[in-house]
Tab-separated table of C-alpha atoms in Angstrom:
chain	number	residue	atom	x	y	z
H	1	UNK	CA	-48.991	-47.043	-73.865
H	2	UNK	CA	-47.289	-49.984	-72.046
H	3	UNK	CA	-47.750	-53.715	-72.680
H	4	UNK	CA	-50.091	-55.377	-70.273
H	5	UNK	CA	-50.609	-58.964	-70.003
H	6	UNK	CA	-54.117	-58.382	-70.942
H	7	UNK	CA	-53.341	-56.268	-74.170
H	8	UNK	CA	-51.051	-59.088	-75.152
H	9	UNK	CA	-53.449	-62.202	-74.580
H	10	UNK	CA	-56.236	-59.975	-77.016
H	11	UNK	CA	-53.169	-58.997	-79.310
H	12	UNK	CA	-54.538	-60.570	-82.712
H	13	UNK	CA	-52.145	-60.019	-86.403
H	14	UNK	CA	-53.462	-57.530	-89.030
H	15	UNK	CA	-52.206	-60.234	-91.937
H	16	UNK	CA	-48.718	-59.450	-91.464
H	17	UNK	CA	-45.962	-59.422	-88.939
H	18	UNK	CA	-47.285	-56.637	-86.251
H	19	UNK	CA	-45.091	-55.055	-83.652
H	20	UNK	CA	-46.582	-53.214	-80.157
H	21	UNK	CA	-43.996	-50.874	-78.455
H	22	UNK	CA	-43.240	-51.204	-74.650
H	23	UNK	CA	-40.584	-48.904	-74.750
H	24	UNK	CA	-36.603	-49.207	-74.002
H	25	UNK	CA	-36.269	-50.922	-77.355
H	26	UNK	CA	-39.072	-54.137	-76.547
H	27	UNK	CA	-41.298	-55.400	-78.829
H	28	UNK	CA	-44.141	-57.917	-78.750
H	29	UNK	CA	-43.603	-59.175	-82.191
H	30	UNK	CA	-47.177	-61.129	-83.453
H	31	UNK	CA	-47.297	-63.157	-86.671
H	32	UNK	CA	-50.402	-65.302	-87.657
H	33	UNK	CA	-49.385	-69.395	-88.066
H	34	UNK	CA	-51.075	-72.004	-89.553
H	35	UNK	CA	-52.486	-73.294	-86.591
H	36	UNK	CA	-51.798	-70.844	-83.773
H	37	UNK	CA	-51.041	-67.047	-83.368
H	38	UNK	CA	-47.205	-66.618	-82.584
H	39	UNK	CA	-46.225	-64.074	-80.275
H	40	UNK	CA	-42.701	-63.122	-79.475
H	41	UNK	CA	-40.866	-60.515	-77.518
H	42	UNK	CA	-38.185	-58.755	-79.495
H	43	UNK	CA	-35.186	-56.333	-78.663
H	44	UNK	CA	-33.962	-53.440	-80.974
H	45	UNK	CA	-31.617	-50.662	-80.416
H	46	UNK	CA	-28.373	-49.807	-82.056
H	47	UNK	CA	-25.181	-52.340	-81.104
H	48	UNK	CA	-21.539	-50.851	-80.582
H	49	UNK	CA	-21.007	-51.293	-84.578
H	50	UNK	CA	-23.802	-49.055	-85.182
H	51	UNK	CA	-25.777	-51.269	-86.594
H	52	UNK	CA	-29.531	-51.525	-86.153
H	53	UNK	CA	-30.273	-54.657	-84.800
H	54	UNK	CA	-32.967	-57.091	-82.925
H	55	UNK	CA	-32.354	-59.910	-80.211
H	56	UNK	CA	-35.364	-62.313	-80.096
H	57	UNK	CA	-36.180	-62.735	-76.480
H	58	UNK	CA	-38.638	-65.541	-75.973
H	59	UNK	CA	-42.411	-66.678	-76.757
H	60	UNK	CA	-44.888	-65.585	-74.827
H	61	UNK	CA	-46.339	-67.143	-72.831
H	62	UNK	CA	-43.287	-69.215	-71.411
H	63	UNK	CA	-41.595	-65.746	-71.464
H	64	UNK	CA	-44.032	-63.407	-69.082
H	65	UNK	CA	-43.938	-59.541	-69.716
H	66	UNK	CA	-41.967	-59.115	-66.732
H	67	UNK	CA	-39.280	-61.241	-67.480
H	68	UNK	CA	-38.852	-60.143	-70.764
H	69	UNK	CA	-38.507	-56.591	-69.214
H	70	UNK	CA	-35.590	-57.860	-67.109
H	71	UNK	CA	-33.623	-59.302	-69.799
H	72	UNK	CA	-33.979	-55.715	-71.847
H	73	UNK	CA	-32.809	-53.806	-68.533
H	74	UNK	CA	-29.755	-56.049	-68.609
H	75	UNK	CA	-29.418	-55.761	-72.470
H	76	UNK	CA	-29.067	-51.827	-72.506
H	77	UNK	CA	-26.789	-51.939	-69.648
H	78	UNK	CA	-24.517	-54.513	-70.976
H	79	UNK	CA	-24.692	-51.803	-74.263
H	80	UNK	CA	-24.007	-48.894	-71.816
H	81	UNK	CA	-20.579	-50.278	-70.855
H	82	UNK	CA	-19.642	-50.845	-74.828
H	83	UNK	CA	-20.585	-55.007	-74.726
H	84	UNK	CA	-22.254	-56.070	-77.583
H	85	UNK	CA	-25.340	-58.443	-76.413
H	86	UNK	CA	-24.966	-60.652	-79.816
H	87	UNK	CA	-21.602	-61.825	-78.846
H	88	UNK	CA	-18.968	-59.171	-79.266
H	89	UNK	CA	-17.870	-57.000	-81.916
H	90	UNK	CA	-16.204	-57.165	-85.417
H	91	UNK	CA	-12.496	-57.741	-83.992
H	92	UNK	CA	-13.166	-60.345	-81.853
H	93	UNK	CA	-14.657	-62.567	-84.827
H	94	UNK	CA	-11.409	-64.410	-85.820
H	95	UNK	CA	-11.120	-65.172	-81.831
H	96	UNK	CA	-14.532	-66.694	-81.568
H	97	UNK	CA	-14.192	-69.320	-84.174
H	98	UNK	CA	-11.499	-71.210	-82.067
H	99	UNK	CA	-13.135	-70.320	-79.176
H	100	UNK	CA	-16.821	-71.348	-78.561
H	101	UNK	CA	-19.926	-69.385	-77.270
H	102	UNK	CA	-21.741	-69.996	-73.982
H	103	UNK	CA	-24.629	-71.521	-75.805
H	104	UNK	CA	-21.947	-74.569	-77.134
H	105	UNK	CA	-20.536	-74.949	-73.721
H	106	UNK	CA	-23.938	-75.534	-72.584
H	107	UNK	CA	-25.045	-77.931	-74.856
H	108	UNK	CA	-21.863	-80.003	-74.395
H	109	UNK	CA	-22.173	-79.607	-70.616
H	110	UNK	CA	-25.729	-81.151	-71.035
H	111	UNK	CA	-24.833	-83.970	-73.152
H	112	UNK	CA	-22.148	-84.938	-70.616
H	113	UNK	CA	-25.114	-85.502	-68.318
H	114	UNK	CA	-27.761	-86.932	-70.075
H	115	UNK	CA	-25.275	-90.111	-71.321
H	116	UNK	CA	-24.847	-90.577	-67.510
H	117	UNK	CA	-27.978	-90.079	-65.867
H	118	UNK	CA	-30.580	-92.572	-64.877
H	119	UNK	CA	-33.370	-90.053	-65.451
H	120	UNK	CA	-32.401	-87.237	-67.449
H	121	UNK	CA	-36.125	-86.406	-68.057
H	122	UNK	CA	-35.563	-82.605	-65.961
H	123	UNK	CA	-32.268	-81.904	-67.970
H	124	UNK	CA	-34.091	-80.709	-71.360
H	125	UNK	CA	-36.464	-77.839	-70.003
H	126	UNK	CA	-33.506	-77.151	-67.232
H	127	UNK	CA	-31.332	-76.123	-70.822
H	128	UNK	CA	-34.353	-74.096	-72.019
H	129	UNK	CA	-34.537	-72.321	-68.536
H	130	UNK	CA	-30.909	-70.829	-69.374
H	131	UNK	CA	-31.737	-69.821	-72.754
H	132	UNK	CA	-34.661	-67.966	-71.675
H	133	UNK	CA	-33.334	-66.339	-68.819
H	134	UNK	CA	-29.607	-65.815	-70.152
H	135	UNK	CA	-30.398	-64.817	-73.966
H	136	UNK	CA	-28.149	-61.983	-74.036
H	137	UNK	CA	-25.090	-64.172	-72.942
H	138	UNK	CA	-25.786	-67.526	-75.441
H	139	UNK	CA	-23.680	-65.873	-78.297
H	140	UNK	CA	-20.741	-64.651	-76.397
H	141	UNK	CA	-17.240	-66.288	-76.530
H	142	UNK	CA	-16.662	-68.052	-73.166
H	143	UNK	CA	-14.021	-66.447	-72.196
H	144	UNK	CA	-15.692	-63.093	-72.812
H	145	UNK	CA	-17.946	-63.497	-69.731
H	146	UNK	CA	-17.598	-62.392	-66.305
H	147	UNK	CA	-18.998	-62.866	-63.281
H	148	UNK	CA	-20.826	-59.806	-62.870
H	149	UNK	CA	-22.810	-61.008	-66.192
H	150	UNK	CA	-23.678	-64.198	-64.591
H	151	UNK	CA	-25.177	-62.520	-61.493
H	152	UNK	CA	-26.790	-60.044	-63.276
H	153	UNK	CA	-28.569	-62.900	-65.610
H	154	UNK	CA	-29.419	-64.744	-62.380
H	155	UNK	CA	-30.662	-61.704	-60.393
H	156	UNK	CA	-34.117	-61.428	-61.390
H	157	UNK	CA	-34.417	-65.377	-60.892
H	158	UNK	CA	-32.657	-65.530	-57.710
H	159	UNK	CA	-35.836	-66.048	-55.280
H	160	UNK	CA	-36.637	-69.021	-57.119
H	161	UNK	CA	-35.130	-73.023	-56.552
H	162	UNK	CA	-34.877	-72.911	-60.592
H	163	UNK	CA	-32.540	-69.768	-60.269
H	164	UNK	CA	-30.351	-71.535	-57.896
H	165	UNK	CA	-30.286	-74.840	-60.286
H	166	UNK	CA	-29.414	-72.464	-63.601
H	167	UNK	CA	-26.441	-70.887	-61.358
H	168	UNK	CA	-25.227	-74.812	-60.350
H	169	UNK	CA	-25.726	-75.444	-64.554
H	170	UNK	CA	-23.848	-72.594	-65.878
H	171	UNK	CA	-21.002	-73.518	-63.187
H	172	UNK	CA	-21.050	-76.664	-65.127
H	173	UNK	CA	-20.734	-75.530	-68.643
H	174	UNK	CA	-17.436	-73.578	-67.741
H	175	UNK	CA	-16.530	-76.110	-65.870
H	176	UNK	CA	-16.614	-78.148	-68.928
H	177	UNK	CA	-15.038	-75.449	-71.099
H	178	UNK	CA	-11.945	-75.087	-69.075
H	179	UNK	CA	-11.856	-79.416	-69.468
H	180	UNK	CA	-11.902	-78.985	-72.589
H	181	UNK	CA	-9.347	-76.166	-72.853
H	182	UNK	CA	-11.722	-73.106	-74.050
H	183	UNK	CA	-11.500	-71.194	-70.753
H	184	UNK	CA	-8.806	-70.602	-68.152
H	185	UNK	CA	-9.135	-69.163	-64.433
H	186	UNK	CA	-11.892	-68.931	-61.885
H	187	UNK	CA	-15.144	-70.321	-63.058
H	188	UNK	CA	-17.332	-67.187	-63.075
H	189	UNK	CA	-20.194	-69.209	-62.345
H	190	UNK	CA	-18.661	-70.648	-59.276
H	191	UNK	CA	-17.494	-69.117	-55.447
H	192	UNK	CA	-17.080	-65.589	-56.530
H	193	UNK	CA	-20.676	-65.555	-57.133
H	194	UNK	CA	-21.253	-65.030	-53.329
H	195	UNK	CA	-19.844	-61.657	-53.287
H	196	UNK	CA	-22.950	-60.661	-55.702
H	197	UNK	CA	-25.410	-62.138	-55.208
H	198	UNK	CA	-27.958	-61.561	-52.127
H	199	UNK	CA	-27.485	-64.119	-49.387
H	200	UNK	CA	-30.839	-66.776	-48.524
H	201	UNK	CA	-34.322	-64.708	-50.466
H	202	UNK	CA	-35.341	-68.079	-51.441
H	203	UNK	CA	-38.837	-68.184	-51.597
H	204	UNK	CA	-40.413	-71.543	-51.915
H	205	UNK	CA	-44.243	-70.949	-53.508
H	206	UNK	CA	-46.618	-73.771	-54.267
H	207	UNK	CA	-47.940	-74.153	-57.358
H	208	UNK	CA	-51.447	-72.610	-58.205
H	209	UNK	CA	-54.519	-74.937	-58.221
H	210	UNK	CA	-57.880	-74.258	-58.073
H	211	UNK	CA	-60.050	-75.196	-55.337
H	212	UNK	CA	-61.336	-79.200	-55.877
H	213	UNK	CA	-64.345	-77.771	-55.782
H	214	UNK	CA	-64.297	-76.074	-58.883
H	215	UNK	CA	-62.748	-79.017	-60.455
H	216	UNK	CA	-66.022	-80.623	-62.000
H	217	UNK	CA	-67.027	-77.811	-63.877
H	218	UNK	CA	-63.731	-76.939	-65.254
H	219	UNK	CA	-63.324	-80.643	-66.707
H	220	UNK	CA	-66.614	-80.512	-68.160
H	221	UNK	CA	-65.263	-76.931	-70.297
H	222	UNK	CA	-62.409	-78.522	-71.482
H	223	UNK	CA	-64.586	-80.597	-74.291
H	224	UNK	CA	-65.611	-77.284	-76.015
H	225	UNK	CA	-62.408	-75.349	-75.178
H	226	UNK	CA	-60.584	-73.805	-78.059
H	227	UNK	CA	-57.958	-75.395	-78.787
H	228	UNK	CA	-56.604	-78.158	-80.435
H	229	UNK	CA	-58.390	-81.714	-79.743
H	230	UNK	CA	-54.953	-83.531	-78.702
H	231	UNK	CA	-54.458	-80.701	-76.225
H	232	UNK	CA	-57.859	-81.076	-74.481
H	233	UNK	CA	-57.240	-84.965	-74.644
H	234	UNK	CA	-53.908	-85.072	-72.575
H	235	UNK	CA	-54.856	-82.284	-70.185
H	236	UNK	CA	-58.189	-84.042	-69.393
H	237	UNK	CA	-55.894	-87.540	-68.899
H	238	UNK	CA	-54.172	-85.770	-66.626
H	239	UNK	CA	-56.546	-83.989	-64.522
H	240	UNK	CA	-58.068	-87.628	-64.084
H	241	UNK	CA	-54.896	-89.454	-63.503
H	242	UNK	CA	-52.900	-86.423	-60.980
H	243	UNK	CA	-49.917	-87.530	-62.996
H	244	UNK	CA	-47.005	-85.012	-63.689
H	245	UNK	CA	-47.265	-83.300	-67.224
H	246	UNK	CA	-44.216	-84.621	-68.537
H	247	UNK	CA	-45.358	-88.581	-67.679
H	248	UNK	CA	-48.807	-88.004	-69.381
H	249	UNK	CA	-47.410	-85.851	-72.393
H	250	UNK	CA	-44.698	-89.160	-72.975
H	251	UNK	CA	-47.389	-91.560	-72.543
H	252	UNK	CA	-47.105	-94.278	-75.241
H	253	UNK	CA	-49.713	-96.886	-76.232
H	254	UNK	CA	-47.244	-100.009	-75.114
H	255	UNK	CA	-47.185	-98.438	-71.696
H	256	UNK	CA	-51.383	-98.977	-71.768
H	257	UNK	CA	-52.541	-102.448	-70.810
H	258	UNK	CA	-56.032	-103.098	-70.214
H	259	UNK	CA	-57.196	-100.855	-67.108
H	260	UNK	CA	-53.418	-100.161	-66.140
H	261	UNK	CA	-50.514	-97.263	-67.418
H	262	UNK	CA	-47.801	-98.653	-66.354
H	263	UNK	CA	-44.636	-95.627	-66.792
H	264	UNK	CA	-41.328	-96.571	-67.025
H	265	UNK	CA	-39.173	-95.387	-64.528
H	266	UNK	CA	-37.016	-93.397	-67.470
H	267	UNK	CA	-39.914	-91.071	-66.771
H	268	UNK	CA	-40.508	-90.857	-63.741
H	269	UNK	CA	-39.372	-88.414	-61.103
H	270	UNK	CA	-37.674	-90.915	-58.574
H	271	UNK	CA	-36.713	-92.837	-61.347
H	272	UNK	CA	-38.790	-95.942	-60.609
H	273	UNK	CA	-41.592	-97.440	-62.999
H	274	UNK	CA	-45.068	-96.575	-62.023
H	275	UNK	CA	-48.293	-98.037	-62.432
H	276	UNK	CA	-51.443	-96.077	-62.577
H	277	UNK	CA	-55.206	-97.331	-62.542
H	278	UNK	CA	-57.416	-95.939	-64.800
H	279	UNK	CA	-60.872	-94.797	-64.195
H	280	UNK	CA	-63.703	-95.563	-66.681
H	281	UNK	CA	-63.409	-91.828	-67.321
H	282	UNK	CA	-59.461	-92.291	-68.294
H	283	UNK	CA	-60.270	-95.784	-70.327
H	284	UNK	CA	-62.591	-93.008	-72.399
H	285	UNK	CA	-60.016	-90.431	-73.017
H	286	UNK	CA	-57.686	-93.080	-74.075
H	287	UNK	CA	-61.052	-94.452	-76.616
H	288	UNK	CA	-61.056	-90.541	-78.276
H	289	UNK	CA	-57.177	-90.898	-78.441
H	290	UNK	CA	-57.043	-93.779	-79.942
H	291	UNK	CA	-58.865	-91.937	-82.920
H	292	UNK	CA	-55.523	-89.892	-83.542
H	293	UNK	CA	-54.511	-93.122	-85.223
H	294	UNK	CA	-50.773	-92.705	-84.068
H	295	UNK	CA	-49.148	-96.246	-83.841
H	296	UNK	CA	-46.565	-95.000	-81.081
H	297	UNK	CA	-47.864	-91.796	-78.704
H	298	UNK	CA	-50.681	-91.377	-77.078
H	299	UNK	CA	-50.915	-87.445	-77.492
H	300	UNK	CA	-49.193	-87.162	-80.586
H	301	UNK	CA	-47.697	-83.623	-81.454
H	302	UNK	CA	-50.726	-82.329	-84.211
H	303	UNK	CA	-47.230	-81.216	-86.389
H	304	UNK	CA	-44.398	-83.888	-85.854
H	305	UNK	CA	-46.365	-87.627	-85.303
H	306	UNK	CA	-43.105	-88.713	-84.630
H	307	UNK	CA	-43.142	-86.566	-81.398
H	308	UNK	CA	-45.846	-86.237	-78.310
H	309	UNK	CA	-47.539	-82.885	-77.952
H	310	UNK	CA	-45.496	-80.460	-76.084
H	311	UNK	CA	-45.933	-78.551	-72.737
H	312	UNK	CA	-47.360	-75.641	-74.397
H	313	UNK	CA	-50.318	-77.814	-75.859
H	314	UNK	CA	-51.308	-77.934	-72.257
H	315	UNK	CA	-50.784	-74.058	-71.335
H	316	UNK	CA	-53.248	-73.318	-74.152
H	317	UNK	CA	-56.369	-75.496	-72.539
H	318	UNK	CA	-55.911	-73.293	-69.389
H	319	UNK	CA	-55.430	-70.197	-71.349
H	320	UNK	CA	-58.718	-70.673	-73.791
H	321	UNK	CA	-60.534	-71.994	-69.728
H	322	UNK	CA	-59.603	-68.200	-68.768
H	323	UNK	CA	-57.326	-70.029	-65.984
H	324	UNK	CA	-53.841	-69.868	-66.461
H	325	UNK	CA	-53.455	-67.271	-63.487
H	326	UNK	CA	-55.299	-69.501	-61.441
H	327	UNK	CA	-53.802	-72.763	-61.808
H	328	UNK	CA	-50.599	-74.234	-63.272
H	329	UNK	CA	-50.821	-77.890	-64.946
H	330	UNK	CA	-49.128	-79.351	-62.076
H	331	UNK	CA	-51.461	-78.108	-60.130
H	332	UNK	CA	-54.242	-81.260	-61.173
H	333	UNK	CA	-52.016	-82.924	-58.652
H	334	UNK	CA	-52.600	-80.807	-55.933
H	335	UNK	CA	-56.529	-80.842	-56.418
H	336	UNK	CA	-56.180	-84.481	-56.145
H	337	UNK	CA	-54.516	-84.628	-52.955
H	338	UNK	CA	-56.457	-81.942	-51.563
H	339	UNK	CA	-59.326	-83.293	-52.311
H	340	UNK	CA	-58.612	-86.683	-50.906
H	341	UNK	CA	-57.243	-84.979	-47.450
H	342	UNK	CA	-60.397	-83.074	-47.155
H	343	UNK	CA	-63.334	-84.808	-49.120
H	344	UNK	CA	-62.701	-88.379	-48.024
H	345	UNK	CA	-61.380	-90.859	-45.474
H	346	UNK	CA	-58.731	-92.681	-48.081
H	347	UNK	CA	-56.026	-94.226	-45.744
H	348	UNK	CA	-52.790	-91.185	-46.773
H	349	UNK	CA	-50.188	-93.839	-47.749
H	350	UNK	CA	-52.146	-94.894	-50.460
H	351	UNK	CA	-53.212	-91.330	-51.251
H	352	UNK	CA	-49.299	-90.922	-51.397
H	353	UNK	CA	-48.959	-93.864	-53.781
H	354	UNK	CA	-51.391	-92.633	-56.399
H	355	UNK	CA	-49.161	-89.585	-56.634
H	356	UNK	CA	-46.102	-91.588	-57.004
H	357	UNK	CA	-44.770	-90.406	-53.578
H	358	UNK	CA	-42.473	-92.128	-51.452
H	359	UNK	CA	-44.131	-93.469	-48.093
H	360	UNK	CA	-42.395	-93.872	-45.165
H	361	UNK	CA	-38.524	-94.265	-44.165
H	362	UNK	CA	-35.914	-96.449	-46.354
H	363	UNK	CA	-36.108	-99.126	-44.233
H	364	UNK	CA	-40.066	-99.694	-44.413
H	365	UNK	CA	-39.885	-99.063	-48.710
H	366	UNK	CA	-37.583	-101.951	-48.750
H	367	UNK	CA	-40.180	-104.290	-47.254
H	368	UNK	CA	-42.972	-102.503	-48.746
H	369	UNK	CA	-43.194	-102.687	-51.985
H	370	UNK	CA	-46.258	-103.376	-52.911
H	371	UNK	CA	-48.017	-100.942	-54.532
H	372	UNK	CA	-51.739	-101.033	-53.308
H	373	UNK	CA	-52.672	-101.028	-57.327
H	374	UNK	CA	-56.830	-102.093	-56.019
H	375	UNK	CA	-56.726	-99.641	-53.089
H	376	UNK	CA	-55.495	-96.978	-55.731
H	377	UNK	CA	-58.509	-98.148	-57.938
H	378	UNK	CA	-60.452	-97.227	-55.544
H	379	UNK	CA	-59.478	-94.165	-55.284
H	380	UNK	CA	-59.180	-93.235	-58.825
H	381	UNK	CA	-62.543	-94.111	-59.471
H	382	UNK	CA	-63.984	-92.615	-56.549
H	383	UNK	CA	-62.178	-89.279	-58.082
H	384	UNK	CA	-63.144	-89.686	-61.529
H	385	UNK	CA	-66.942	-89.870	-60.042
H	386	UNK	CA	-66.290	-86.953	-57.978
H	387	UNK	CA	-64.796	-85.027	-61.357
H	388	UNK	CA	-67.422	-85.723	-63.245
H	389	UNK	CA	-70.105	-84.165	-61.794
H	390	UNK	CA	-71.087	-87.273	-59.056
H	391	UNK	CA	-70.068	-85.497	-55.714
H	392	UNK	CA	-72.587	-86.764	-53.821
H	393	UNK	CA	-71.313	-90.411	-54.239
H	394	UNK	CA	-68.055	-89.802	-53.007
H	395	UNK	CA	-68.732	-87.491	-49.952
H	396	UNK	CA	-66.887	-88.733	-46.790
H	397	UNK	CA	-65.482	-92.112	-48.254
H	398	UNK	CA	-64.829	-94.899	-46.102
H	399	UNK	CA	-60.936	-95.356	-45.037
H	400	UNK	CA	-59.543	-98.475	-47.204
């Protein structure tokens, strides 16, 4: 039988490493951590040596079913035409240690851009995005790739913005591996890419959120949901605060001062410092994390304190809520401003500021920059009421 998403959620490990066949050689691999359950999708089948060997695909969930299925399609037929997926065969092994793997170029590429960039806060999980999505190509020499194995790793991506970003990244790495004299000839990430792959398809979804209406009781599950406590902590913080994930999971305790998060703009999206009112309910979740007793972060990782918790930390609150199909973490935001557009008569431009939007042309920032911190009170608290299970207080709000 076939891997479903739903077998795969229930999957629990029998005390040792478990395997469940899907067939063409993938394998959700389960092993039981200390803290967590660890599931993995895995690729076997015999490589042009004749060897028996696995590629390890991704985690689940930040790998779905489906795209693990894609990357095992392009696996077998990259073994059908005599390529070896793990980075080339036997003779070419002298060649590759003068002449580095796509995975290196990468990483280079990357570190080019993060010593220049204002904001490099997009450039870490844009590098994981490759890795996931290009596995089968990390371990090959550089000069061993063509452009019909870029196309066919961005193929199954190709409707999505992110798909167009990885193309623009990997046109980067060679572009860096022919600076630094690993590659020679047309970059196979670059123009000839047009000739295979399908023109426009771009398809431009918004993120899944729930209905504001079901926000309230939803909040009030995350206290007993099972998980770990830091996880319920920052996902709370930012269901309250319609911050992105990545400012709330960084959040540090110098940042906090009194009733005011102020974020520096090395987080932040436009790559300005942002400051955010907290509700009383915020001031509490910040009380309960305080209890972590970590000098530095906020949300402390529960196995590195010298880290924050990760993304993933927040994917399990909304898979032990039963609502990861439903709504993404991003998607607090869109609550928020949906619930302000619809539920109340908050003036938009200061709706816009709580988000950390820009309002109006470049001409009226310049002279407006104040940031309406008391009118965003408001509105904050008037949301953490509503979130809390006090509707009927905040139903059709005067305009401020």
């Amino acid at each position: 039988m076939k891997l479903n998403n739903r077998m795969i959620e229930r999957a629990k490990p029998s005390g040792r490493v478990r395997r469940i066949r899907d067939g063409m050689g993938l394998y959700l691999e389960i092993r039981d951590g200390k803290r967590e359950t660890h599931k993995h999708f895995v690729f076997r089948a015999t490589m042009p040596d004749g060897k028996v060997s696995e590629i390890r695909l991704g985690k689940f969930p930040i790998l779905t079913l489906a795209e693990a299925r894609e990357q095992t399609i392009e696996i077998r037929r990259a073994l059908r035409r005599g390529e070896d997926p793990r980075g080339g065969d036997d003779s070419a092994i002298a060649e590759r240690k003068t002449t580095p793997s796509l995975r290196h170029c990468i990483k280079q590429a990357f570190a080019v851009r993060e010593a220049a960039a204002k904001n490099g806060r997009g450039l870490v999980s844009r590098q994981r995005f490759i890795e996931q999505h290009a596995a089968h190509l990390l371990a090959r020499p550089v000069d061993r790739i063509a452009p019909g194995d870029i196309a066919a790793a961005l193929k199954p991506q190709w409707h999505r913005q992110s798909g167009r970003s990885m193309r623009n990244d990997l046109r980067g790495a060679f572009d860096w591996a022919t600076a630094a004299g690993h590659f020679t000839g047309n970059n196979p990430a670059g123009d000839c890419l047009s000739a295979l792959l399908p023109k426009g398809g771009l398809k431009r979804e918004a993120r899944k959120a729930v209905h504001y209406s079901e926000m309230p009781s939803i909040l009030a599950a995350v206290k007993d949901a099972d998980t770990e406590t830091v996880n319920k902590l920052a996902w709370r913080f930012l269901a309250l605060t319609a911050c992105r994930p990545v400012e709330v999971l960084g959040a540090e305790w110098g940042e906090i001062d009194g009733d005011t998060w102020t974020i520096p703009a090395s987080r932040m999206k436009m790559g300005r410092a942002h400051s955010v009112p907290l509700s009383a309910e915020a001031l509490a979740v910040l009380a309960e994390a305080a209890k972590l007793g970590n000098p530095r972060f906020v949300f402390p990782s529960p196995r590195n304190p010298d880290a924050p918790v990760s993304v993933y930390g927040l994917h399990m609150v909304r898979e032990a809520l039963g609502i990861r199909d439903r709504m993404t973490n991003h998607g607090c935001r869109a609550v928020f401003k949906t619930w302000a557009s619809e539920a109340t008569q908050f003036a938009p431009d200061a709706v816009e500021q709580c988000l950390a939007h820009e309002v109006g042309n470049s001409v009226e920032r310049v002279y407006n920059r104040g940031q309406m911190l008391e009118r965003r009170r408001e509105i904050m608290e008037a949301y953490c009421r509503f979130v809390t299970g006090d509707a009927a207080k905040v139903a059709k709000l005067r305009a401020v």
